[in-house]
Short mmCIF file of C-alpha atoms in Angstrom, two decimals:
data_model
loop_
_atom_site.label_atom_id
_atom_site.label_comp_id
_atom_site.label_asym_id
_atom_site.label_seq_id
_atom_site.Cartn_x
_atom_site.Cartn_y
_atom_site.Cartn_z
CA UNK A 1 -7.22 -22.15 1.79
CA UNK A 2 -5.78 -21.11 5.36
CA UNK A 3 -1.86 -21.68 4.26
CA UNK A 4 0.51 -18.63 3.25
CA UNK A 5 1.61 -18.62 -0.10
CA UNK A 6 4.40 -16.54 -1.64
CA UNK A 7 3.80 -14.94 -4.94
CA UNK A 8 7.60 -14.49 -6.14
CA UNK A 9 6.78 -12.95 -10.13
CA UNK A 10 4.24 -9.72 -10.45
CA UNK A 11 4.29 -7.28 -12.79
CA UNK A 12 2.46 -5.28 -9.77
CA UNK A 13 3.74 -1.93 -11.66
CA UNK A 14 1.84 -2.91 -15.14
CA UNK A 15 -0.44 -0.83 -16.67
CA UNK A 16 -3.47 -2.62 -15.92
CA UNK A 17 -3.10 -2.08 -12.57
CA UNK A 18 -3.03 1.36 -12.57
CA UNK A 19 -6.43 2.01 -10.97
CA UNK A 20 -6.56 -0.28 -8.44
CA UNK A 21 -3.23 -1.42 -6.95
CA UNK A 22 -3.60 -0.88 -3.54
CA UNK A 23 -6.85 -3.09 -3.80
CA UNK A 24 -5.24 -6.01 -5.68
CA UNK A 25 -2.53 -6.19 -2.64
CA UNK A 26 -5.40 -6.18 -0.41
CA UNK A 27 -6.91 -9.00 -2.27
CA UNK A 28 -4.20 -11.09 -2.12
CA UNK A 29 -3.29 -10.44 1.51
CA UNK A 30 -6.61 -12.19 1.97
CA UNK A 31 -6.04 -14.73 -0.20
CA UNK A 32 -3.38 -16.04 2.23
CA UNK A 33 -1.03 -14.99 -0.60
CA UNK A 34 2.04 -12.48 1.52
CA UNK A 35 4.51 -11.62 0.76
CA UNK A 36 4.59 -10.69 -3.18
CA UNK A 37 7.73 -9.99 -4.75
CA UNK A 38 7.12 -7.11 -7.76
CA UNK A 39 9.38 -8.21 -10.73
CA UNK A 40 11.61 -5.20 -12.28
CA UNK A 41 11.86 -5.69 -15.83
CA UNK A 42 13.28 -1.82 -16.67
CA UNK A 43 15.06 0.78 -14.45
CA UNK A 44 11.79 2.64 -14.45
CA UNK A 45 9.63 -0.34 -13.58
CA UNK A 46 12.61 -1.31 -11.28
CA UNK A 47 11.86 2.16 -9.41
CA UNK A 48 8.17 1.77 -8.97
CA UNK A 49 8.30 -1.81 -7.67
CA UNK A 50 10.86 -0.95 -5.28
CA UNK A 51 8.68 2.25 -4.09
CA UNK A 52 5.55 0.59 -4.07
CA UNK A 53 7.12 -2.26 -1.66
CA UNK A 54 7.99 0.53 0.11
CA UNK A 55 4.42 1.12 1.15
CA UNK A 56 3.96 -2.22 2.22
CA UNK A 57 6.88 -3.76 4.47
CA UNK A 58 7.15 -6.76 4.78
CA UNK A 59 4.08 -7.55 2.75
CA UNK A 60 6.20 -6.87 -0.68
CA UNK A 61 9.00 -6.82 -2.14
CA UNK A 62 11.13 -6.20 -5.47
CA UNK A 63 13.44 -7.22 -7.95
CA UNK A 64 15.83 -4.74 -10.09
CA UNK A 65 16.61 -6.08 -13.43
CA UNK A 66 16.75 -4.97 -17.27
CA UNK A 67 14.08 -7.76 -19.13
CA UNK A 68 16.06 -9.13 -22.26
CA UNK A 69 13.03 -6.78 -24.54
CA UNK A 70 14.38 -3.98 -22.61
CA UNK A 71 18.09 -4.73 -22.98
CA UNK A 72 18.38 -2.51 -26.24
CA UNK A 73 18.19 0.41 -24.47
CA UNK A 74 20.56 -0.68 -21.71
CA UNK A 75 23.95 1.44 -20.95
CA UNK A 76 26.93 0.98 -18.03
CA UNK A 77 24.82 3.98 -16.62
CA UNK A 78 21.55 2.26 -16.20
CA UNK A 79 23.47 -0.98 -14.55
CA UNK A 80 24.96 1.37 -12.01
CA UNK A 81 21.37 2.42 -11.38
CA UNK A 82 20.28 -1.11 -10.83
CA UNK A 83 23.47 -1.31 -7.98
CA UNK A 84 22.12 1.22 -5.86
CA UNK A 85 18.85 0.13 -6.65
CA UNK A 86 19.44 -3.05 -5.20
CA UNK A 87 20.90 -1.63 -1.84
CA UNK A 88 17.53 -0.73 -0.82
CA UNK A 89 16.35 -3.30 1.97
CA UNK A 90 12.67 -4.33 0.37
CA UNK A 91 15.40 -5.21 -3.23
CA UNK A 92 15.90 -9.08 -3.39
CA UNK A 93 17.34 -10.10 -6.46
CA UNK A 94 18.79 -9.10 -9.59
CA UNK A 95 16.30 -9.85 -12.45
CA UNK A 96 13.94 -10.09 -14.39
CA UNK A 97 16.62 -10.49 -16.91
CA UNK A 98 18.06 -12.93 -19.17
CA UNK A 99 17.35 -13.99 -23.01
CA UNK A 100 14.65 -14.34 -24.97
CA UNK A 101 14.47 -15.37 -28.73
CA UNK A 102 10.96 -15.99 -29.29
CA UNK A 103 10.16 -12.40 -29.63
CA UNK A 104 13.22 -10.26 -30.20
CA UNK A 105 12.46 -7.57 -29.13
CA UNK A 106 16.13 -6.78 -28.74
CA UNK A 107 18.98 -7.85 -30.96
CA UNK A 108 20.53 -11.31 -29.54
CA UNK A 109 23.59 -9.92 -29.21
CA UNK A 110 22.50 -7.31 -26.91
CA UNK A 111 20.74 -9.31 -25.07
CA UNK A 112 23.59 -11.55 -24.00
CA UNK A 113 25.85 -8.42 -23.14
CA UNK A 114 23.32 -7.22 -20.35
CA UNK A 115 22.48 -10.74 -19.37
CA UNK A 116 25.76 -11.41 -18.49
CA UNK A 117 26.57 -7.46 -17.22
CA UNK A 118 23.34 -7.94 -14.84
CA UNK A 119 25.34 -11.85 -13.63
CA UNK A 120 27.65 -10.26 -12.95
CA UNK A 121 26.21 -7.41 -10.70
CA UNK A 122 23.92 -10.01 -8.53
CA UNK A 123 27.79 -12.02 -8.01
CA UNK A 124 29.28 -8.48 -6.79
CA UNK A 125 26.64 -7.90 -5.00
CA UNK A 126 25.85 -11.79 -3.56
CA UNK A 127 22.32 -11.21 -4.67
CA UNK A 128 20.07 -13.95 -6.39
CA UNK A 129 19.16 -14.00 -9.87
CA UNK A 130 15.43 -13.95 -11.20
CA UNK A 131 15.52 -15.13 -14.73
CA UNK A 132 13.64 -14.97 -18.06
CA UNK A 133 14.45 -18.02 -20.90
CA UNK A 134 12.52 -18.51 -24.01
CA UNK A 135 13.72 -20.39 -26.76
CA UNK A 136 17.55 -19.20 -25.67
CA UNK A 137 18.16 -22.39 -24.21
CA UNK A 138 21.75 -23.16 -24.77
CA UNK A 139 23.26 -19.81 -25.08
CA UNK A 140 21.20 -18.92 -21.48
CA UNK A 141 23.45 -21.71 -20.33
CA UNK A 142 26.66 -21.15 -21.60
CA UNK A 143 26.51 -17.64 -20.65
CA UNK A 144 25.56 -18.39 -17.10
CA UNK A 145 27.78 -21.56 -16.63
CA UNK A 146 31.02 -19.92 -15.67
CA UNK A 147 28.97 -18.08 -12.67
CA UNK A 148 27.73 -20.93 -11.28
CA UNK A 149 28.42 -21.23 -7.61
CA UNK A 150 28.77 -17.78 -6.99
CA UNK A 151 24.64 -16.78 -6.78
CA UNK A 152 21.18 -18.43 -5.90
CA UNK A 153 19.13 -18.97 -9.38
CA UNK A 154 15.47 -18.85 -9.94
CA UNK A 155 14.09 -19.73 -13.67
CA UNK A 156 11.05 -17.97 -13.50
CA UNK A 157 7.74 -18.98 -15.46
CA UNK A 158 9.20 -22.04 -16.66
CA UNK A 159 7.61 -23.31 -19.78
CA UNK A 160 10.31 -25.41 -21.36
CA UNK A 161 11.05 -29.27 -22.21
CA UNK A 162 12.66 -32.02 -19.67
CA UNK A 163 15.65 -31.79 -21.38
CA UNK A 164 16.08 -27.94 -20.44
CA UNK A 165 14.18 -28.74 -16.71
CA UNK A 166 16.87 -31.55 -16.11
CA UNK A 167 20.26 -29.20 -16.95
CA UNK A 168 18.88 -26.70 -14.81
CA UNK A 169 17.93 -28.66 -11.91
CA UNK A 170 21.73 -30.03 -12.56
CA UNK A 171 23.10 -26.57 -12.44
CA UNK A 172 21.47 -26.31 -9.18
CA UNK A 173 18.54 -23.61 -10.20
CA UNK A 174 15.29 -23.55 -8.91
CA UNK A 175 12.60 -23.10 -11.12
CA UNK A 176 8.80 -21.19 -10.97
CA UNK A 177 5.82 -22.54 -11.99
CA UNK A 178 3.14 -20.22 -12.94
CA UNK A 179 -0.82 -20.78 -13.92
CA UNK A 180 0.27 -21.94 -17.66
CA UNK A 181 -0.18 -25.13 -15.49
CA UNK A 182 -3.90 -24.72 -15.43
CA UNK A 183 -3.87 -24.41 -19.01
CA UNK A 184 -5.22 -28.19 -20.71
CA UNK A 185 -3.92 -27.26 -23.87
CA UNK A 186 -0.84 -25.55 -23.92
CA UNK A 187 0.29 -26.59 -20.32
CA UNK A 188 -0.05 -29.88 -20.61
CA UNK A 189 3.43 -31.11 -20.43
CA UNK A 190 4.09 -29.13 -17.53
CA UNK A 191 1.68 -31.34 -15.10
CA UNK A 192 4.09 -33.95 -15.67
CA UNK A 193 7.48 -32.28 -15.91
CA UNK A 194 6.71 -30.77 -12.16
CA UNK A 195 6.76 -34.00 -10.68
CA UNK A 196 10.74 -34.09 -11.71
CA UNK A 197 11.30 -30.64 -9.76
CA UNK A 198 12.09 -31.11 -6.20
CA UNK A 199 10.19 -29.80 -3.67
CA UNK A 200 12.78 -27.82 -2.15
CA UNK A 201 13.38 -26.43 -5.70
CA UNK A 202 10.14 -25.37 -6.33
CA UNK A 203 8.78 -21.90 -5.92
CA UNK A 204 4.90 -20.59 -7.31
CA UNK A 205 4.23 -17.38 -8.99
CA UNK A 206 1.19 -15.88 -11.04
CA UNK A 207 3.18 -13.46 -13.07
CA UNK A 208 -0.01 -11.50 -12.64
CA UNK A 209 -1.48 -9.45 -15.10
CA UNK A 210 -0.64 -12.25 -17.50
CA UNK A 211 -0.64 -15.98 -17.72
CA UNK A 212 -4.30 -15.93 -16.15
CA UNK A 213 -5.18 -19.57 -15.23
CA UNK A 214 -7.31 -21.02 -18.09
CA UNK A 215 -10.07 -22.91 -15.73
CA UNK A 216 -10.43 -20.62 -13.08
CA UNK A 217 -13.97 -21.09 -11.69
CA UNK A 218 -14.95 -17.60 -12.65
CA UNK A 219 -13.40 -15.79 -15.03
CA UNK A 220 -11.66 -12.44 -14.39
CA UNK A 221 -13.07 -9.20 -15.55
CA UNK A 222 -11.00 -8.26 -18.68
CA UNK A 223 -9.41 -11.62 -18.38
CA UNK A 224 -6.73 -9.81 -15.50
CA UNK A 225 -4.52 -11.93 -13.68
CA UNK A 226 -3.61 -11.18 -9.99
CA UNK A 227 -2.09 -12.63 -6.93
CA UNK A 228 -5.60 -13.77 -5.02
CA UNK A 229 -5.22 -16.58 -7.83
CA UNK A 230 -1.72 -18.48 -6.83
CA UNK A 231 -3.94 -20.46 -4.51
CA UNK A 232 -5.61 -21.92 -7.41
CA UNK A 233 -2.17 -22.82 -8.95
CA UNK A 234 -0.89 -24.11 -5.45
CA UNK A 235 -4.27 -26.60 -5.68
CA UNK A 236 -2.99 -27.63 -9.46
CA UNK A 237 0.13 -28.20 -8.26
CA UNK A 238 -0.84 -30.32 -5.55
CA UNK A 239 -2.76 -32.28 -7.82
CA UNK A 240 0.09 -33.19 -10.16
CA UNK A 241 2.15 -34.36 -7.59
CA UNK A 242 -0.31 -36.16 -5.29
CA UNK A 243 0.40 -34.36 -2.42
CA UNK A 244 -1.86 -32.02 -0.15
CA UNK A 245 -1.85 -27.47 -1.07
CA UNK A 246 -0.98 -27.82 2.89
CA UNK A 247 2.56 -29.78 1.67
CA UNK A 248 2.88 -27.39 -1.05
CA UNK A 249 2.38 -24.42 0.71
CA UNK A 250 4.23 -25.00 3.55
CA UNK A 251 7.08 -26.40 0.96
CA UNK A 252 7.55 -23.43 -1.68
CA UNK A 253 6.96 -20.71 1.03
CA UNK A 254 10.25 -22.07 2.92
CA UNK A 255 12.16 -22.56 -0.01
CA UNK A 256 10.73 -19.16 -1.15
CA UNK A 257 11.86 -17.67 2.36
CA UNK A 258 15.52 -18.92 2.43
CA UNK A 259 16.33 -17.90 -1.32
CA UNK A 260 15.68 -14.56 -1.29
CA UNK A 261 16.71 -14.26 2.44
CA UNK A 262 13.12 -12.54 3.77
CA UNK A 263 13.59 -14.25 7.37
CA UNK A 264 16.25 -11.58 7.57
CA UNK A 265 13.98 -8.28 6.20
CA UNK A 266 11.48 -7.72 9.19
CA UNK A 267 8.55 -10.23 7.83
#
């Protein structure tokens, strides 16, 4: 496929790409798939994604953001981190942050402090929020509800039920679809929930190493996900709704472009 596509969720700074990251960039640059946008999930990770978009400008960029299973070791020190983080020009958004009670990793309660501590840094700074929701549903709502209006929201991987697609479209959020789409079994639902997102809601993301698209053609060595594949989600997508991967291409890369504001950082 000739179209661009924008990869906004990779965990570019994971393990598993520790031998050959340069490479996978490469492989999605010829995929069509430019820019990616490396998702911070730890001040750490935060600092690698943002250095490794360094390398690359224009081609990637990063998000700075405490993941909820990071948010028990979260202090006032490591937010102030993430606020000069985020001054660097290849930073985008605040995130990945927000709640997740499936696995716990942190105590709820912590969770919701930082969630709402890292809200509140992306409204100081008039940055938009990349966010993480499992099974948190209503208190991910009522925490963010009072900050609506004052930031650009992105529900990344979205996984969730109509109910939870329809208050969020409400609130005015946009929402990612990743390659749990492809997936016949436990995607399912999703081909027809995406035909309720608007188009100029919807954005397309791999959230590469993981989520690997269950009927790719041929089947990644080690089961890996990367980038090259968002074309094959893009086609999936295009399927559901009935439209042409030209329409969604063209679509999700605009609405890609003006949310995180990369018309204005030399792409």
């Amino acid at each position: 496929m000739d179209n661009q596509l924008i990869d906004i969720g990779v965990n570019l700074m994971h393990r598993s790409f520790d031998q050959d990251r340069d490479e996978v960039v490469a492989k999605a640059l010829a995929a069509g798939v430019s820019p990616l946008l490396l998702t911070g999930t730890s001040v750490r990770n935060s600092e690698g994604a943002a250095r490794c978009s360094n390398k690359f400008p224009g081609k990637l960029f990063s998000t700075a953001g405490i993941h909820p299973h990071d948010t028990r070791n979260c202090t006032t020190h490591i937010i102030d981190k993430l606020r000069q983080l985020a001054k660097l020009p290849q930073v985008v958004a605040i995130g990945e942050c927000g709640l997740d009670y499936n696995r716990d990793f942190s105590p709820r309660d912590v969770q919701r402090k930082w969630f709402e501590e890292q809200i509140q840094l992306a409204c100081e700074l008039e940055m938009p929020l990349f966010l993480h929701e499992r099974e948190a549903h209503y208190d991910f709502v009522r925490i963010i509800k009072p900050y609506i209006g004052s930031m650009k929201v992105v529900v990344h991987c979205f996984t969730g039920s109509l109910h939870e697609l329809q208050v969020y479209l409400q609130l005015g959020f946009y929402i990612g679809i990743t390659g749990w789409i492809c997936d016949e079994r436990r995607g399912k639902h999703l081909r027809e929930l995406v035909k309720h997102i608007p188009l100029d809601r919807l954005m397309l993301e791999t959230d590469a190493p993981f989520l690997t698209p269950r009927d790719l053609p041929s089947k990644p060595q080690g089961g890996r996900n990367e980038p090259a594949f968002l074309p094959h989600i893009a086609t999936t997508v295009a399927s559901c709704l009935g439209i042409t991967v030209e329409v969604v291409a063209e679509s999700t890369t605009r609405t890609t472009k003006d949310f995180f504001g990369l018309n204005e950082r030399n792409m």
